[in-house]
PDB file of N, CA, C and O in Angstrom:
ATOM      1  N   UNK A   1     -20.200 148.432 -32.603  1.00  0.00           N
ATOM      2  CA  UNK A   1     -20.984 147.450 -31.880  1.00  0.00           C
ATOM      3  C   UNK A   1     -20.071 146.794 -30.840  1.00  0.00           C
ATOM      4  O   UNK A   1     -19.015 146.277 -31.205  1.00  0.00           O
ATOM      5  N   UNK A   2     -20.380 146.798 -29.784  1.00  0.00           N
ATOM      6  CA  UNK A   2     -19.246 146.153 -29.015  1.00  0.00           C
ATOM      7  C   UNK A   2     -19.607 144.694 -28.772  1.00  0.00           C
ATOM      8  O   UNK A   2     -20.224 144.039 -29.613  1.00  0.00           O
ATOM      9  N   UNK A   3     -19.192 144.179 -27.555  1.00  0.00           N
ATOM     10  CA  UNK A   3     -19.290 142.509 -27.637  1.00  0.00           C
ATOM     11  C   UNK A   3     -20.532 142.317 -27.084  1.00  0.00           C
ATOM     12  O   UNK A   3     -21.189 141.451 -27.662  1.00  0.00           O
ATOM     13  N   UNK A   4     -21.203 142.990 -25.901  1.00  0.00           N
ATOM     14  CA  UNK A   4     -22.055 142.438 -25.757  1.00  0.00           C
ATOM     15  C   UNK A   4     -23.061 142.518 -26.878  1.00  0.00           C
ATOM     16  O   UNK A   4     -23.538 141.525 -27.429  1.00  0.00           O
ATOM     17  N   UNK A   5     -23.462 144.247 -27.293  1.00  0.00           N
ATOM     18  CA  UNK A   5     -24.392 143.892 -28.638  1.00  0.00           C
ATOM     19  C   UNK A   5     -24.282 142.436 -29.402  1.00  0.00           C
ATOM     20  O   UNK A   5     -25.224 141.645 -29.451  1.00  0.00           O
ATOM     21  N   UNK A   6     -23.188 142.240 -29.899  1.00  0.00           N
ATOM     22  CA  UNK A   6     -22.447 140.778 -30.761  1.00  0.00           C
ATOM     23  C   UNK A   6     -23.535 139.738 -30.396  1.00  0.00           C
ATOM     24  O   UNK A   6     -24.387 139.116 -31.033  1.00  0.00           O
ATOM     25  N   UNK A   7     -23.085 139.824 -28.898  1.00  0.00           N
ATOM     26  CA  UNK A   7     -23.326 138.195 -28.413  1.00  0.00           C
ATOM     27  C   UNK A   7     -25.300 138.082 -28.161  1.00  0.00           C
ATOM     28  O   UNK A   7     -26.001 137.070 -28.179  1.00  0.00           O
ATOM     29  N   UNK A   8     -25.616 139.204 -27.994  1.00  0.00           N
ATOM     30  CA  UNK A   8     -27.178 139.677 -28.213  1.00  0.00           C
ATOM     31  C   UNK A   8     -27.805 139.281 -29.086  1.00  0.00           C
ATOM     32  O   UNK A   8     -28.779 138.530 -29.036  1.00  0.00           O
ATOM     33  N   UNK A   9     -27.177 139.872 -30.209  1.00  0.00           N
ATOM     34  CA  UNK A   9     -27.337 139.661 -32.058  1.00  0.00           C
ATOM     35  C   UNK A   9     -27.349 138.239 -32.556  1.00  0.00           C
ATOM     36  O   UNK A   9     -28.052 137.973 -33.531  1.00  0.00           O
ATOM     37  N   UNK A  10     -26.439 137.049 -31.813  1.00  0.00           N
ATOM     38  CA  UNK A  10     -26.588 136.209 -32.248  1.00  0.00           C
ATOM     39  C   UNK A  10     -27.663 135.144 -32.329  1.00  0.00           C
ATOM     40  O   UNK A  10     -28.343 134.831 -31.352  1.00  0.00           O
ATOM     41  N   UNK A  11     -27.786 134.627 -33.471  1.00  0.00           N
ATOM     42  CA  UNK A  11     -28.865 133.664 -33.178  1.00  0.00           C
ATOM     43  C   UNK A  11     -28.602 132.362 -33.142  1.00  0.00           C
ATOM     44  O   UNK A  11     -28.143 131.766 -34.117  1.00  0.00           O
ATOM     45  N   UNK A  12     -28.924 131.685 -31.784  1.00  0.00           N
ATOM     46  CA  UNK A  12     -28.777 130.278 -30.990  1.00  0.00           C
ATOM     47  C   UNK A  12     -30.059 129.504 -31.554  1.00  0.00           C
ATOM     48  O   UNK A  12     -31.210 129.934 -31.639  1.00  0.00           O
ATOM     49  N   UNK A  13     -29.569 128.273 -31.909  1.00  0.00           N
ATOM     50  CA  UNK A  13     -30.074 126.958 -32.450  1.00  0.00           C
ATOM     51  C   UNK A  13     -30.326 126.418 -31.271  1.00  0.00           C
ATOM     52  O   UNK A  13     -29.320 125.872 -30.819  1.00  0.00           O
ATOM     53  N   UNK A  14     -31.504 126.325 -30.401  1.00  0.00           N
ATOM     54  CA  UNK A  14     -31.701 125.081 -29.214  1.00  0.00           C
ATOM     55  C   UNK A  14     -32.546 124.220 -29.616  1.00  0.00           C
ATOM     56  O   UNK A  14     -33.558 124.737 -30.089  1.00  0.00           O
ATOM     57  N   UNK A  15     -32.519 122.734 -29.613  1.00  0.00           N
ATOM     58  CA  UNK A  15     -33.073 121.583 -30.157  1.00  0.00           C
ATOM     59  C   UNK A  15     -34.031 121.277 -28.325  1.00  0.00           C
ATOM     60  O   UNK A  15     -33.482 120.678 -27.400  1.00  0.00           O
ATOM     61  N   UNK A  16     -35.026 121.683 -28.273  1.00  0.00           N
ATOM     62  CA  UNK A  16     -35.519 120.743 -27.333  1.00  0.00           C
ATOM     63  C   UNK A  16     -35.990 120.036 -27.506  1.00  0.00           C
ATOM     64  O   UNK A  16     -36.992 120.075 -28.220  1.00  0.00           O
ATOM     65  N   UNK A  17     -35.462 118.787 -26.854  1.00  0.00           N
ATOM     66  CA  UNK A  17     -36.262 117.551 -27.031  1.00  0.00           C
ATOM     67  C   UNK A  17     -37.566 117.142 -26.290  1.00  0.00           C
ATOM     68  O   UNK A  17     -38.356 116.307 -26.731  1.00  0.00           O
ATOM     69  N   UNK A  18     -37.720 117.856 -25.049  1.00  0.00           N
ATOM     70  CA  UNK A  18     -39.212 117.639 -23.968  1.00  0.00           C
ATOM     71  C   UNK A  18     -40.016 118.650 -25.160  1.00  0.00           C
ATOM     72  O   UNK A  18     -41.099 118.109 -25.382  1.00  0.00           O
ATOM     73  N   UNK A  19     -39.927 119.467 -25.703  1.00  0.00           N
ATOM     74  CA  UNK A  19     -40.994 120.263 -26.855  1.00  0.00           C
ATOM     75  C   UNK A  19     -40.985 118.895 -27.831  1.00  0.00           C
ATOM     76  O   UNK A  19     -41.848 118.026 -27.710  1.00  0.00           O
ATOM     77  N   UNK A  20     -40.319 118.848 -28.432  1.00  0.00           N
ATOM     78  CA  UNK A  20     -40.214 117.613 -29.822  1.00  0.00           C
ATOM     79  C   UNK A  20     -41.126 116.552 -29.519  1.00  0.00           C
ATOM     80  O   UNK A  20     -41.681 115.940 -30.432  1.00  0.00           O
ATOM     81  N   UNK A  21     -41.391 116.197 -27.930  1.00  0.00           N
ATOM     82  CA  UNK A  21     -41.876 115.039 -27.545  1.00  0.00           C
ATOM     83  C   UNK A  21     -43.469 115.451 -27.485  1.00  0.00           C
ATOM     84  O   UNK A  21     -44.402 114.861 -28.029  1.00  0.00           O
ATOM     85  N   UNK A  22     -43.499 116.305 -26.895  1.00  0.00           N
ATOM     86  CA  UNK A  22     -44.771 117.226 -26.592  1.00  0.00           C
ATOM     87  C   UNK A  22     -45.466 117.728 -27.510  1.00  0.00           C
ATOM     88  O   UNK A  22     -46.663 117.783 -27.232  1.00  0.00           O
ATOM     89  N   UNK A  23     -45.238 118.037 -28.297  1.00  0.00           N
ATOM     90  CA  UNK A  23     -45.955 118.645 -30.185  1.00  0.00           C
ATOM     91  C   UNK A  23     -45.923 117.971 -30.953  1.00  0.00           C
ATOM     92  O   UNK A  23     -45.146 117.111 -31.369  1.00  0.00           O
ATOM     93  N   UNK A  24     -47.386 118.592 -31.343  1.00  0.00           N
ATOM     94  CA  UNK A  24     -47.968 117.988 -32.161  1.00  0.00           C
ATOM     95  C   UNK A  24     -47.080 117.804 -33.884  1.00  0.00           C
ATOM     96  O   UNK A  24     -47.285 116.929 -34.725  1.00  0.00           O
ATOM     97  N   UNK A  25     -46.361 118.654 -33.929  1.00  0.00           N
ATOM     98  CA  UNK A  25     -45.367 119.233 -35.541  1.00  0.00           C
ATOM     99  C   UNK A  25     -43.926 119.767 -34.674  1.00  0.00           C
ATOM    100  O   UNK A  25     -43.653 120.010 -33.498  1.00  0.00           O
ATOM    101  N   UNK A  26     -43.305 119.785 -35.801  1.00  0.00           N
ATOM    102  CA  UNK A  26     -41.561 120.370 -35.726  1.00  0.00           C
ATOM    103  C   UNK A  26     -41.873 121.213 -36.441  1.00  0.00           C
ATOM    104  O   UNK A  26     -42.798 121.617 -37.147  1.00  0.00           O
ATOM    105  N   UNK A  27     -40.556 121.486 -36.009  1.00  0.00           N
ATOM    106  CA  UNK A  27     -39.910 123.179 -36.992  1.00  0.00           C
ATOM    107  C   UNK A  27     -39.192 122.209 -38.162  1.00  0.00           C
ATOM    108  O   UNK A  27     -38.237 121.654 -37.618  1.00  0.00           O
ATOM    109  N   UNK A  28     -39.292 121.834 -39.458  1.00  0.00           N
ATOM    110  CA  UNK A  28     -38.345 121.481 -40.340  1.00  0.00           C
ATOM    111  C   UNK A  28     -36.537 121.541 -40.312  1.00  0.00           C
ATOM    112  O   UNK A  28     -35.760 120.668 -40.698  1.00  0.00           O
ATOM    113  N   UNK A  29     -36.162 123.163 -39.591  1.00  0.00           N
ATOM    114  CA  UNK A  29     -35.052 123.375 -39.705  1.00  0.00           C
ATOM    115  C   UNK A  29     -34.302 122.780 -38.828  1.00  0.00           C
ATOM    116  O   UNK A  29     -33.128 122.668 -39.180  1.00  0.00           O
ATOM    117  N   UNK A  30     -34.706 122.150 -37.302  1.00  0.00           N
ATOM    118  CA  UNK A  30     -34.430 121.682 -36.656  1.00  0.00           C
ATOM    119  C   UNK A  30     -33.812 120.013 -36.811  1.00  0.00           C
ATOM    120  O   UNK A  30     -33.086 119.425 -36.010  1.00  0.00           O
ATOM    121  N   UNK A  31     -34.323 119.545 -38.010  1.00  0.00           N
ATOM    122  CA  UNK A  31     -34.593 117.847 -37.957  1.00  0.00           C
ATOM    123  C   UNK A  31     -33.444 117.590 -38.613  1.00  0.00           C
ATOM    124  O   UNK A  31     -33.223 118.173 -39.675  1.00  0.00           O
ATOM    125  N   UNK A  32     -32.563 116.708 -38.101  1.00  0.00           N
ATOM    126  CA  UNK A  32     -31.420 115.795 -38.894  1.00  0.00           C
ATOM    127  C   UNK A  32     -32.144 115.713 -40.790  1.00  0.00           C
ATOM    128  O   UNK A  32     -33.295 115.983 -41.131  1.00  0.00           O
ATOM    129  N   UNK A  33     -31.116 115.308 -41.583  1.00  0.00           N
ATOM    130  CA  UNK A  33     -31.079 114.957 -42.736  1.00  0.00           C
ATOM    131  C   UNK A  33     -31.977 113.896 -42.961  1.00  0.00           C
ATOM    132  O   UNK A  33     -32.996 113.792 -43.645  1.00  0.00           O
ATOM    133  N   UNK A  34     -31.128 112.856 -41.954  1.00  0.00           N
ATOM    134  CA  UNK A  34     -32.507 111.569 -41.925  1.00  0.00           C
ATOM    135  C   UNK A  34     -33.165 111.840 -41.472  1.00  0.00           C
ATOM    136  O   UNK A  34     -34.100 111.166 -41.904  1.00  0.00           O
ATOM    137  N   UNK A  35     -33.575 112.549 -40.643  1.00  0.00           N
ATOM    138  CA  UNK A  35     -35.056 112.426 -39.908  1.00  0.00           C
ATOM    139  C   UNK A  35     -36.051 112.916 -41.002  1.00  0.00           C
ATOM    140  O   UNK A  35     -37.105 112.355 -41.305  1.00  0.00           O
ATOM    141  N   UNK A  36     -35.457 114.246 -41.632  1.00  0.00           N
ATOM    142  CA  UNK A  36     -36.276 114.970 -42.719  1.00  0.00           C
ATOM    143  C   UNK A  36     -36.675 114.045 -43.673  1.00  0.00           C
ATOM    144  O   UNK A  36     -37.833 114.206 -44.056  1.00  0.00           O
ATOM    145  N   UNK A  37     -36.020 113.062 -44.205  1.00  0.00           N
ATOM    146  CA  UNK A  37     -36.110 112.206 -45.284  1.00  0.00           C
ATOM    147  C   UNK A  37     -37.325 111.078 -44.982  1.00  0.00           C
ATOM    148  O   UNK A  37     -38.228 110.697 -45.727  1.00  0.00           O
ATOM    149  N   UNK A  38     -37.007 110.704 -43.634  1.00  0.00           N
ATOM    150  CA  UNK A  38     -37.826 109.883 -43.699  1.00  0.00           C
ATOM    151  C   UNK A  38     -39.249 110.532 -43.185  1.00  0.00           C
ATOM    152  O   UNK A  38     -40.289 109.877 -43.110  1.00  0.00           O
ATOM    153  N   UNK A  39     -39.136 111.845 -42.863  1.00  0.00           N
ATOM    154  CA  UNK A  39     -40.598 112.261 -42.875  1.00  0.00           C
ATOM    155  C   UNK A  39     -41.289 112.629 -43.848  1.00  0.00           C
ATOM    156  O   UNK A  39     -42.497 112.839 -43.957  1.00  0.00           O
ATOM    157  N   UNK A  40     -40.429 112.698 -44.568  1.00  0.00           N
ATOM    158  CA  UNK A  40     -41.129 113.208 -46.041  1.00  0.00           C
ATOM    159  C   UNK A  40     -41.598 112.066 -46.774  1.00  0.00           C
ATOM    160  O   UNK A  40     -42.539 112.233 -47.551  1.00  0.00           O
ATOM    161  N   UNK A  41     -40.984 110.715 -46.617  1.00  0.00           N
ATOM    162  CA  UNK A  41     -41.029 109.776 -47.255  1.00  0.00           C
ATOM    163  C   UNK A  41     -42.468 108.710 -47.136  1.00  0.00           C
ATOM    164  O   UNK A  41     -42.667 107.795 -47.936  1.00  0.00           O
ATOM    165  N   UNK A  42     -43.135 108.951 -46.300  1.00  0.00           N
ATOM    166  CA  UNK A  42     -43.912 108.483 -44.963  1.00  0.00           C
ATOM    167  C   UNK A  42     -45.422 109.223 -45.589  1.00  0.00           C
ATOM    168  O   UNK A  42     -46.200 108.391 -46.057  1.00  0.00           O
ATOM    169  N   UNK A  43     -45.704 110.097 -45.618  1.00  0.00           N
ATOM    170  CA  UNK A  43     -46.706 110.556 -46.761  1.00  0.00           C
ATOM    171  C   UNK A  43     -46.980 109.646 -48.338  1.00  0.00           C
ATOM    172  O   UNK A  43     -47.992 109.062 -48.728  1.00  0.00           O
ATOM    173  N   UNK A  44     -45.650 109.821 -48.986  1.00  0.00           N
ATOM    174  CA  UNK A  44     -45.420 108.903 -49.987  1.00  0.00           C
ATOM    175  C   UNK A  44     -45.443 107.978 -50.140  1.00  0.00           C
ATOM    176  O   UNK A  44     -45.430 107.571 -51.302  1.00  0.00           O
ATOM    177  N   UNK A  45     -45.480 107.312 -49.333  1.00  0.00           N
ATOM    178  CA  UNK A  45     -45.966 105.611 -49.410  1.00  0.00           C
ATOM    179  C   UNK A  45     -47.063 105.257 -48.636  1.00  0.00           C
ATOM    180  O   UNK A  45     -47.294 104.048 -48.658  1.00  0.00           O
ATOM    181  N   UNK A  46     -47.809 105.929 -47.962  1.00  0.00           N
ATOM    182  CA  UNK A  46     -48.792 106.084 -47.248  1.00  0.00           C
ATOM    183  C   UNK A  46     -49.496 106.305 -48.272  1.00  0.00           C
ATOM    184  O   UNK A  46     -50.095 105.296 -48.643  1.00  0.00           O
ATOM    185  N   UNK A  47     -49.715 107.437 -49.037  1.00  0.00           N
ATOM    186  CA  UNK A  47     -50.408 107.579 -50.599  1.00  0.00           C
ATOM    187  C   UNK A  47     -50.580 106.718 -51.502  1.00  0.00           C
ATOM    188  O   UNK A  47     -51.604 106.765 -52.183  1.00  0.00           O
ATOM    189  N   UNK A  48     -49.653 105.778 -51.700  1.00  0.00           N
ATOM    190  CA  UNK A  48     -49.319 104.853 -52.853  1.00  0.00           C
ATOM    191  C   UNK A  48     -50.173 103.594 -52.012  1.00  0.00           C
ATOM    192  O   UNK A  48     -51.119 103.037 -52.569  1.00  0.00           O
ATOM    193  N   UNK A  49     -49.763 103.231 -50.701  1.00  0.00           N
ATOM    194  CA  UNK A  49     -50.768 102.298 -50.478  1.00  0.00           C
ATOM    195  C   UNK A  49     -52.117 102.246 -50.554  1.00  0.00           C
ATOM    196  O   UNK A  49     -52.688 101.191 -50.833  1.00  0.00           O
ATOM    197  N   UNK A  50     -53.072 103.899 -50.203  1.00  0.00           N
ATOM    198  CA  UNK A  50     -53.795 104.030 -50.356  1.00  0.00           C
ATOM    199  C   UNK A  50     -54.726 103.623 -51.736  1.00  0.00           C
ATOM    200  O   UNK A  50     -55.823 103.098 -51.928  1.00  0.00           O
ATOM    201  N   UNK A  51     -53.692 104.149 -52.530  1.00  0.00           N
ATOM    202  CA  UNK A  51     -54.277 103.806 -54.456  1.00  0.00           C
ATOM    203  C   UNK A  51     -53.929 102.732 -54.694  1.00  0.00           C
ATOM    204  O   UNK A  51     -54.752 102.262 -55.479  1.00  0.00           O
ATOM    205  N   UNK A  52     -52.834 101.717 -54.382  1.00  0.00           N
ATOM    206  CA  UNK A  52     -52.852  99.822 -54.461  1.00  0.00           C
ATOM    207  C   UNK A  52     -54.277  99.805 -53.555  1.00  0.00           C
ATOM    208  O   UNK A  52     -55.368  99.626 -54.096  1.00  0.00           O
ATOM    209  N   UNK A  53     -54.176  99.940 -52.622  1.00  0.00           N
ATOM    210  CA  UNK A  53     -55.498  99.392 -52.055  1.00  0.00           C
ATOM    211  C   UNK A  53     -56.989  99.678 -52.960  1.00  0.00           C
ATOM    212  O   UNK A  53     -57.892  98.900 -53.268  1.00  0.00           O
ATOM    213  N   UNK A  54     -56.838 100.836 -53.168  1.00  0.00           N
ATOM    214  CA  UNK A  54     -58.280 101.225 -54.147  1.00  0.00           C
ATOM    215  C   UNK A  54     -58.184 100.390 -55.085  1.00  0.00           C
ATOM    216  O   UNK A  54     -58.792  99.324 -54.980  1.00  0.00           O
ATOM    217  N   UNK A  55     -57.483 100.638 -56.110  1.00  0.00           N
ATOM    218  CA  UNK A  55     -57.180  99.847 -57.249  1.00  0.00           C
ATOM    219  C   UNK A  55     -57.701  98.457 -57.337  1.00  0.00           C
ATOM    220  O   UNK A  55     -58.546  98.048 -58.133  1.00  0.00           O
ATOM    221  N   UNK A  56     -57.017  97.720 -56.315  1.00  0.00           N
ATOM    222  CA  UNK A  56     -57.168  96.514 -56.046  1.00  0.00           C
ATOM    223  C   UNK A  56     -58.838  95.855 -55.880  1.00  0.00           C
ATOM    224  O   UNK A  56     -59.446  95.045 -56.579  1.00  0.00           O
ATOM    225  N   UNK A  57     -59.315  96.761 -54.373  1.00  0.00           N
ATOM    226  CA  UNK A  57     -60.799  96.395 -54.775  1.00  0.00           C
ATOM    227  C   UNK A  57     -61.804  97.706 -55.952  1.00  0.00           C
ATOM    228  O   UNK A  57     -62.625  98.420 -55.377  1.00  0.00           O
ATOM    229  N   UNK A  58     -61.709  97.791 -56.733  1.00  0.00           N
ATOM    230  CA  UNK A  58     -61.826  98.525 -57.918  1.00  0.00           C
ATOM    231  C   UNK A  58     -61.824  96.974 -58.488  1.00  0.00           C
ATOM    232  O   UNK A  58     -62.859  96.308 -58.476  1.00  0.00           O
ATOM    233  N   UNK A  59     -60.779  96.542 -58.905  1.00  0.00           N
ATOM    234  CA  UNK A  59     -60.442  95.436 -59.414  1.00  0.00           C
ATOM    235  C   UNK A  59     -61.650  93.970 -59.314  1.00  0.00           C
ATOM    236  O   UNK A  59     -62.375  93.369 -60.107  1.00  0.00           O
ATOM    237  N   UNK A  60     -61.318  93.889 -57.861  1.00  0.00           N
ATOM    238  CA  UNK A  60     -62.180  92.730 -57.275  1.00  0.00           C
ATOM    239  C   UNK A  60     -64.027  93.300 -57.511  1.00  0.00           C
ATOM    240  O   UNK A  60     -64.741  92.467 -58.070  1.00  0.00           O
ATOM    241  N   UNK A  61     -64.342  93.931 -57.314  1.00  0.00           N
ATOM    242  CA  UNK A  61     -65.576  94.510 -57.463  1.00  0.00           C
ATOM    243  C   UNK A  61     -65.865  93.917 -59.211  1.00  0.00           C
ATOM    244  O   UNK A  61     -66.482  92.962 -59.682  1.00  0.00           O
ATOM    245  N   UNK A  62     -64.995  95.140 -59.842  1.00  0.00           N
ATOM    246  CA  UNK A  62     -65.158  94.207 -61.168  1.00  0.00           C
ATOM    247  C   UNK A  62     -65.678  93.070 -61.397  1.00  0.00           C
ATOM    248  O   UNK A  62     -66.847  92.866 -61.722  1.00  0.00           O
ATOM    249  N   UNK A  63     -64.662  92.118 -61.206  1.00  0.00           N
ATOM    250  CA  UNK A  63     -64.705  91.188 -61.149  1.00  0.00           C
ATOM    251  C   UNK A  63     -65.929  90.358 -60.524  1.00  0.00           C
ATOM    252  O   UNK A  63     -66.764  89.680 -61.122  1.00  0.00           O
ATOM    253  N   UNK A  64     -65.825  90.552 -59.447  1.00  0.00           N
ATOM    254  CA  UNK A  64     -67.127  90.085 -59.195  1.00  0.00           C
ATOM    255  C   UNK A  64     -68.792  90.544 -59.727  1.00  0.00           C
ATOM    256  O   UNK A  64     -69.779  89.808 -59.719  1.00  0.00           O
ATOM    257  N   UNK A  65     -68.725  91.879 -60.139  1.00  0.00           N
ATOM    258  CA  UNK A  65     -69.688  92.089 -61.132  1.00  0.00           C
ATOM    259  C   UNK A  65     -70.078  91.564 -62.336  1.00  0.00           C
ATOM    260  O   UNK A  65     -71.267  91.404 -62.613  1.00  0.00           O
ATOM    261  N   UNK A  66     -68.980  91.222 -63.240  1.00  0.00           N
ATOM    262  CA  UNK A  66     -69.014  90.097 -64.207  1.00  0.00           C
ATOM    263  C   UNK A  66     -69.226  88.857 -64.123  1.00  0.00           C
ATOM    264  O   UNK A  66     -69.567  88.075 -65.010  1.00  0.00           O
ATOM    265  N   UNK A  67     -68.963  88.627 -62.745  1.00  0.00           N
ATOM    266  CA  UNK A  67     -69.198  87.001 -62.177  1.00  0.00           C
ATOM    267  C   UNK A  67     -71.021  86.949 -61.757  1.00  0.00           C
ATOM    268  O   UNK A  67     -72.010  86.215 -61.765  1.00  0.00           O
ATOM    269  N   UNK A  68     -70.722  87.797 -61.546  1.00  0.00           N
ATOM    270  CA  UNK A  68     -72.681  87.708 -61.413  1.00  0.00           C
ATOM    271  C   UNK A  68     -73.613  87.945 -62.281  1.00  0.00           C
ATOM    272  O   UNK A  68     -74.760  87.520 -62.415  1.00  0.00           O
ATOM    273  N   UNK A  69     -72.627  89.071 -63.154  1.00  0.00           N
ATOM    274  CA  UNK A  69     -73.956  89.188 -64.370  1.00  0.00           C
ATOM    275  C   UNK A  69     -73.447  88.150 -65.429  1.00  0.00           C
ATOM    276  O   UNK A  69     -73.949  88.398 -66.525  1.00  0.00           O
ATOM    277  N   UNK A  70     -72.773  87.277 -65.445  1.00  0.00           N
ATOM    278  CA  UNK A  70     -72.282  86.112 -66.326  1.00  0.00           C
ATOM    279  C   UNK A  70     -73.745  84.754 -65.514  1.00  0.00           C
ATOM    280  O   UNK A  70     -74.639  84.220 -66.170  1.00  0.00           O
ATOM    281  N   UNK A  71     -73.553  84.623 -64.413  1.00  0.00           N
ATOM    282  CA  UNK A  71     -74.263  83.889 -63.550  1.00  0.00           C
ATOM    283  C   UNK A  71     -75.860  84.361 -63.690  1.00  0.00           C
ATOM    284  O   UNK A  71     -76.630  83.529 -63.212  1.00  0.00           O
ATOM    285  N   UNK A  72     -76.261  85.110 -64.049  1.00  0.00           N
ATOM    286  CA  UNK A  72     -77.291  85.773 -64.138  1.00  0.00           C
ATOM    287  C   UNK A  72     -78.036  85.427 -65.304  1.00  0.00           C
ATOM    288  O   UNK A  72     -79.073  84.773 -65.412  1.00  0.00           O
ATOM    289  N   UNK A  73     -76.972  86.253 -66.567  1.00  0.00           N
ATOM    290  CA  UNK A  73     -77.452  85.319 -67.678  1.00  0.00           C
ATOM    291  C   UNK A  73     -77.307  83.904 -68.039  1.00  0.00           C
ATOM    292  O   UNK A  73     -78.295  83.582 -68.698  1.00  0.00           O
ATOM    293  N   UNK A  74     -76.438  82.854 -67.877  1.00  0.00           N
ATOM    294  CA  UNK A  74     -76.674  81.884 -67.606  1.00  0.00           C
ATOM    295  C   UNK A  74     -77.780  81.281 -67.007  1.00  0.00           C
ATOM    296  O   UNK A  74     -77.995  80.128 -67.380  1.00  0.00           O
ATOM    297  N   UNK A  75     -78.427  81.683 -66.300  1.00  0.00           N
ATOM    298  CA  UNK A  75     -79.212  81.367 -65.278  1.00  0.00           C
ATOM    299  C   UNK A  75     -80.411  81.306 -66.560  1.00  0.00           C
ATOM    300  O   UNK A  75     -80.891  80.378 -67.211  1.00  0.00           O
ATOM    301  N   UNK A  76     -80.587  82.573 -66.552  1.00  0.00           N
ATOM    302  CA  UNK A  76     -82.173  83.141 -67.448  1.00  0.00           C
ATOM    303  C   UNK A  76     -81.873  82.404 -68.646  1.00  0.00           C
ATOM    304  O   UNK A  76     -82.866  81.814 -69.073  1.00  0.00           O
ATOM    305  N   UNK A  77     -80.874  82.251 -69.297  1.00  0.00           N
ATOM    306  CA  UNK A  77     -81.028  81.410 -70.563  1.00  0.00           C
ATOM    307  C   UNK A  77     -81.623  79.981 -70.987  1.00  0.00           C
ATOM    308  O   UNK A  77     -81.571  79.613 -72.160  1.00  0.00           O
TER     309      UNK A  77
END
């Protein structure tokens, strides 16, 4: 194989940043350590707020269902 084959064969890492800015998704292999981390991380608490939030009015609903059918019978009694 001589040099030019070599230098043919090799495979070049280019990070563009006007693409990165422009798309919609990355390539994973491309992204810093942190960057990866905190993209991954960003789903995960995005999720978790989602289910505190449910939870919560889950909760309040309750609650206020008992407050009315407490008020209710009271009432009729």
């Amino acid at each position: 194989m001589t040099e030019s084959d070599q230098a043919k064969s090799k495979t070049v890492v280019h990070r563009d940043e006007v693409k990165e800015r422009h798309t919609s998704h990355w390539d994973l292999d491309v992204l810093r350590d942190h960057e990866l981390e905190a993209l991954y991380a960003k789903p995960r608490n995005a999720a978790l707020q989602r289910r505190l939030w449910k939870a919560a009015m889950l909760a309040a609903s309750g609650l206020l269902a008992v407050t009315v059918a407490a008020g209710l019978a009271w009432w009729l009694i």
